[in-house]
Structures are given as structure tokens and as C-alpha cells.
Amino acid sequence: MAKYTGADCKICRREGCKLFLKGERCLTKKCAFERRPNVPGVHGAARKKITEYGLQLREKQKVKRAYGLQEKQFRSYYEKANTMRGKVGENMLSLLERRLDNVVYRMGIGASRAESRQIVNHGHITVNGKTVNIPSYIIKVDDVVSIKENKRELQMFKDLKDVKVVMPKWLEFDSSKLTGKINALPTREDIDMNIQEHLIIELYSK
């Protein structure tokens, strides 16, 4: 599947909820979903009966697009979660949350997951003192995530200092030192998105 290059705001409108793909813009009146919440296209405002398969597909697409993944990547998380102990859906969401680009986003270093992915790609992030430029890198408990020493004078990182960020309890980030730590693995209660993971599992289980 080719990479999506269209407008991010159309994705939120298509999925019928805010996915916060544009960072701070999503919190303002400029948000396209606030102004035009209907599905994109000339028939977007028409009511359509959705099938069980349609519900499952939309839920999968919503989560996949929220985390910025392509189909092959997303399915690999389901397959890995299926081999782990516990509930498959919760395991899958935990793996998605533990991606390095998502952790950078949750710590407030990047305004969106897309920006956080770019920050990681450009080699601005270290894990336990070593540079990691792979957005899909899975973090572990007690890992220390920091902004690289020689990148801290960039304006985008200077602006982070002494800024308080609300983040999940499984993470901590010291904005004055530009260093964070993974305190625990994320649980289902830590994920603030409205996700019905059982629909995704039903779709992939067919």
C-alpha cells in the first residue's frame, strides 16, 4: 500500500473523530473536523447503513492512521500480540504505545506523532545514551529517552525547557534536563483514545 500524501485533516473527517494528526492546530477553531465533521466527498453528508465488516474496518483504519502506520506494519503488531500472554487487543495497543515515535510524542517532545517520527528519523533522540533513529523501536521499562546533547540548542528543543506536559503515568519527562524515563509498561487504562480493539481483532481473526 502506498504512503498517504493527502491532507491529514481529511483522515480525521473520514474516521469521524479527532486523531490529533496536526498537533496544536487540532485544539483550535481552525481544526477542519470542527468546521466540517462530515465525511469528505460530495456524498459525505448522506447517511449510510454500515455493516459489521464496515465497523471493523473503520476501527482498524482509525487506529492505524492515528499511529501513522501502513497496513503491513499494523498487521505485524497484531500478529506479535497474538503470540504474547494476555488479551491480544490490549497487547497490540501496548506495543503501539511503546513505539519510540509515540513515546517521544507522549513526552511532549513532538507536537504530533508525525513530527515525533521526524525527530527520531533525524537522529535527535537517544535511548540509554545511544542514538536511535528507528521510529518503530520498542522501548522497555527503565529505558531512558533523551534529546541528544548536541541537538539541545535547537530552538524547538529550547522551547521545551521548563514546560509542563501532561503525560501518561507510565512515563516521566524532565523538561529542564530534556530527559525522560519509562516507569512501567502502558496498560489499557493509560490509552486515552476511544478504541474498540475487539473490532480489530475480529477483523484480523477471519
Short mmCIF file of C-alpha atoms in Angstrom, two decimals:
data_model
loop_
_atom_site.label_atom_id
_atom_site.label_comp_id
_atom_site.label_asym_id
_atom_site.label_seq_id
_atom_site.Cartn_x
_atom_site.Cartn_y
_atom_site.Cartn_z
CA MET A 1 0.00 0.00 0.00
CA ALA A 2 1.40 3.41 -0.97
CA LYS A 3 2.04 6.10 1.64
CA TYR A 4 -0.82 8.55 2.11
CA THR A 5 0.17 12.04 0.94
CA GLY A 6 -3.17 13.83 1.15
CA ALA A 7 -4.47 16.28 3.75
CA ASP A 8 -4.24 14.95 7.31
CA CYS A 9 -7.50 16.64 8.29
CA LYS A 10 -9.39 14.55 5.75
CA ILE A 11 -8.33 11.44 7.66
CA CYS A 12 -10.00 12.69 10.85
CA ARG A 13 -13.14 13.58 8.92
CA ARG A 14 -13.20 10.14 7.26
CA GLU A 15 -12.84 8.32 10.57
CA GLY A 16 -15.38 10.53 12.32
CA CYS A 17 -13.15 11.61 15.22
CA LYS A 18 -10.14 13.72 16.04
CA LEU A 19 -6.86 11.83 15.67
CA PHE A 20 -4.72 14.87 16.54
CA LEU A 21 -2.56 14.49 13.44
CA LYS A 22 -1.81 18.23 13.23
CA GLY A 23 -0.71 18.81 16.82
CA GLU A 24 -1.82 22.10 18.38
CA ARG A 25 -3.95 23.03 15.36
CA CYS A 26 -6.37 20.26 16.36
CA LEU A 27 -7.08 22.14 19.60
CA THR A 28 -8.05 25.40 17.85
CA LYS A 29 -11.05 26.61 15.88
CA LYS A 30 -9.01 26.08 12.69
CA CYS A 31 -9.44 22.31 13.07
CA ALA A 32 -11.15 21.04 9.92
CA PHE A 33 -13.03 18.38 11.87
CA GLU A 34 -14.68 21.09 13.99
CA ARG A 35 -15.70 23.08 10.92
CA ARG A 36 -16.68 20.15 8.68
CA PRO A 37 -17.27 16.96 10.69
CA ASN A 38 -18.90 15.13 7.78
CA VAL A 39 -17.08 12.55 5.66
CA PRO A 40 -15.10 14.11 2.74
CA GLY A 41 -16.67 13.97 -0.72
CA VAL A 42 -19.90 15.08 -2.36
CA HIS A 43 -21.87 12.32 -0.62
CA GLY A 44 -20.19 12.74 2.75
CA ALA A 45 -23.22 14.20 4.49
CA ALA A 46 -25.53 11.36 3.37
CA ARG A 47 -26.45 8.76 5.94
CA LYS A 48 -25.32 5.28 5.03
CA LYS A 49 -26.04 1.99 6.72
CA ILE A 50 -22.77 0.46 7.87
CA THR A 51 -22.23 -3.30 8.00
CA GLU A 52 -20.47 -5.27 10.74
CA TYR A 53 -17.44 -5.59 8.46
CA GLY A 54 -17.58 -1.85 7.84
CA LEU A 55 -17.46 -1.14 11.58
CA GLN A 56 -14.45 -3.42 12.00
CA LEU A 57 -12.65 -1.89 9.03
CA ARG A 58 -13.25 1.68 10.17
CA GLU A 59 -11.94 0.90 13.66
CA LYS A 60 -8.81 -0.66 12.23
CA GLN A 61 -8.26 2.26 9.85
CA LYS A 62 -8.78 4.76 12.67
CA VAL A 63 -6.12 3.23 14.91
CA LYS A 64 -3.72 2.57 12.06
CA ARG A 65 -3.93 6.17 10.88
CA ALA A 66 -3.70 7.60 14.39
CA TYR A 67 -0.34 5.91 14.86
CA GLY A 68 0.74 6.70 11.29
CA LEU A 69 1.30 3.11 10.14
CA GLN A 70 0.81 1.28 6.88
CA GLU A 71 -1.18 -1.94 6.68
CA LYS A 72 1.78 -4.35 6.73
CA GLN A 73 3.27 -2.64 9.78
CA PHE A 74 -0.04 -2.56 11.63
CA ARG A 75 -0.85 -6.20 10.98
CA SER A 76 2.60 -7.21 12.25
CA TYR A 77 1.70 -5.75 15.65
CA TYR A 78 -1.47 -7.84 15.72
CA GLU A 79 0.50 -10.98 14.84
CA LYS A 80 3.11 -10.26 17.51
CA ALA A 81 0.42 -9.50 20.11
CA ASN A 82 -1.25 -12.82 19.22
CA THR A 83 1.84 -14.69 20.41
CA MET A 84 2.03 -12.87 23.75
CA ARG A 85 0.32 -13.77 27.02
CA GLY A 86 -2.83 -11.87 27.91
CA LYS A 87 -5.52 -10.25 25.79
CA VAL A 88 -4.50 -9.79 22.15
CA GLY A 89 -6.13 -6.38 21.77
CA GLU A 90 -4.50 -4.93 24.88
CA ASN A 91 -1.13 -6.41 23.91
CA MET A 92 -1.39 -4.82 20.47
CA LEU A 93 -2.21 -1.38 21.88
CA SER A 94 0.64 -1.68 24.38
CA LEU A 95 3.10 -2.42 21.57
CA LEU A 96 1.83 0.58 19.59
CA GLU A 97 2.22 2.86 22.61
CA ARG A 98 5.76 1.62 23.18
CA ARG A 99 6.96 2.67 19.74
CA LEU A 100 9.72 5.25 20.15
CA ASP A 101 7.97 7.86 17.98
CA ASN A 102 4.84 7.54 20.14
CA VAL A 103 6.86 7.80 23.35
CA VAL A 104 8.51 10.99 22.05
CA TYR A 105 5.02 12.32 21.26
CA ARG A 106 3.62 11.33 24.66
CA MET A 107 6.52 13.07 26.41
CA GLY A 108 5.62 16.29 24.61
CA ILE A 109 8.85 16.50 22.61
CA GLY A 110 6.90 16.43 19.34
CA ALA A 111 3.56 18.18 18.80
CA SER A 112 2.21 15.22 16.81
CA ARG A 113 3.23 11.65 16.07
CA ALA A 114 4.31 12.69 12.57
CA GLU A 115 6.61 15.38 13.96
CA SER A 116 7.91 12.97 16.61
CA ARG A 117 8.66 10.40 13.89
CA GLN A 118 10.67 13.02 12.03
CA ILE A 119 12.58 13.95 15.20
CA VAL A 120 13.54 10.30 15.68
CA ASN A 121 14.43 9.84 12.00
CA HIS A 122 16.80 12.82 12.14
CA GLY A 123 18.77 11.26 14.98
CA HIS A 124 17.78 13.74 17.69
CA ILE A 125 16.82 11.07 20.24
CA THR A 126 18.91 8.73 22.37
CA VAL A 127 17.78 5.65 24.31
CA ASN A 128 20.03 4.74 27.24
CA GLY A 129 22.70 7.06 25.84
CA LYS A 130 22.74 5.58 22.33
CA THR A 131 21.29 7.33 19.27
CA VAL A 132 18.23 5.54 17.92
CA ASN A 133 16.76 6.73 14.61
CA ILE A 134 14.19 3.95 14.17
CA PRO A 135 10.63 5.19 14.96
CA SER A 136 9.35 1.63 15.45
CA TYR A 137 11.94 0.84 18.13
CA ILE A 138 10.08 -0.72 21.09
CA ILE A 139 11.04 0.78 24.43
CA LYS A 140 11.25 -1.21 27.67
CA VAL A 141 10.77 -0.46 31.36
CA ASP A 142 13.59 1.70 32.84
CA ASP A 143 14.74 2.88 29.40
CA VAL A 144 15.93 6.49 29.46
CA VAL A 145 14.85 8.58 26.48
CA SER A 146 16.69 11.87 25.95
CA ILE A 147 17.29 14.57 23.39
CA LYS A 148 20.81 14.23 22.03
CA GLU A 149 23.32 16.50 23.76
CA ASN A 150 24.48 18.29 20.59
CA LYS A 151 20.88 18.91 19.46
CA ARG A 152 19.59 20.59 22.63
CA GLU A 153 20.40 24.10 21.40
CA LEU A 154 17.94 23.78 18.54
CA GLN A 155 15.11 26.25 19.08
CA MET A 156 12.43 23.58 19.02
CA PHE A 157 14.07 21.88 22.00
CA LYS A 158 14.92 25.13 23.81
CA ASP A 159 11.19 25.90 23.82
CA LEU A 160 10.55 22.68 25.77
CA LYS A 161 12.59 23.70 28.82
CA ASP A 162 10.55 24.25 31.97
CA VAL A 163 7.29 23.50 30.11
CA LYS A 164 4.91 21.25 32.00
CA VAL A 165 3.40 18.47 29.90
CA VAL A 166 0.51 16.22 30.93
CA MET A 167 1.53 12.68 30.09
CA PRO A 168 0.55 9.10 30.96
CA LYS A 169 1.64 7.82 34.37
CA TRP A 170 3.88 5.18 32.80
CA LEU A 171 6.16 7.94 31.51
CA GLU A 172 8.07 10.82 33.03
CA PHE A 173 9.92 13.67 31.35
CA ASP A 174 12.09 16.38 32.89
CA SER A 175 11.76 19.35 30.54
CA SER A 176 14.66 21.19 32.21
CA LYS A 177 17.04 18.26 31.59
CA LEU A 178 15.28 17.14 28.37
CA THR A 179 15.36 13.56 29.62
CA GLY A 180 12.56 11.09 30.27
CA LYS A 181 12.16 7.60 31.67
CA ILE A 182 9.84 4.64 31.16
CA ASN A 183 8.40 3.80 34.57
CA ALA A 184 6.16 0.91 33.53
CA LEU A 185 4.54 -0.74 30.55
CA PRO A 186 1.38 1.01 29.34
CA THR A 187 -1.91 -0.61 30.35
CA ARG A 188 -5.30 -0.37 28.66
CA GLU A 189 -6.37 2.34 31.11
CA ASP A 190 -3.41 4.51 30.06
CA ILE A 191 -4.60 4.83 26.45
CA ASP A 192 -6.82 7.88 26.12
CA MET A 193 -8.10 7.22 22.59
CA ASN A 194 -11.61 5.87 22.12
CA ILE A 195 -10.64 2.48 20.69
CA GLN A 196 -12.72 -0.69 20.42
CA GLU A 197 -9.86 -3.07 19.88
CA HIS A 198 -12.13 -6.13 19.85
CA LEU A 199 -13.43 -5.00 16.44
CA ILE A 200 -9.89 -5.03 15.04
CA ILE A 201 -9.21 -8.48 16.47
CA GLU A 202 -12.47 -9.79 14.97
CA LEU A 203 -11.45 -8.37 11.58
CA TYR A 204 -8.00 -9.95 11.58
CA SER A 205 -9.27 -13.25 13.02
CA LYS A 206 -11.43 -14.01 9.98
#
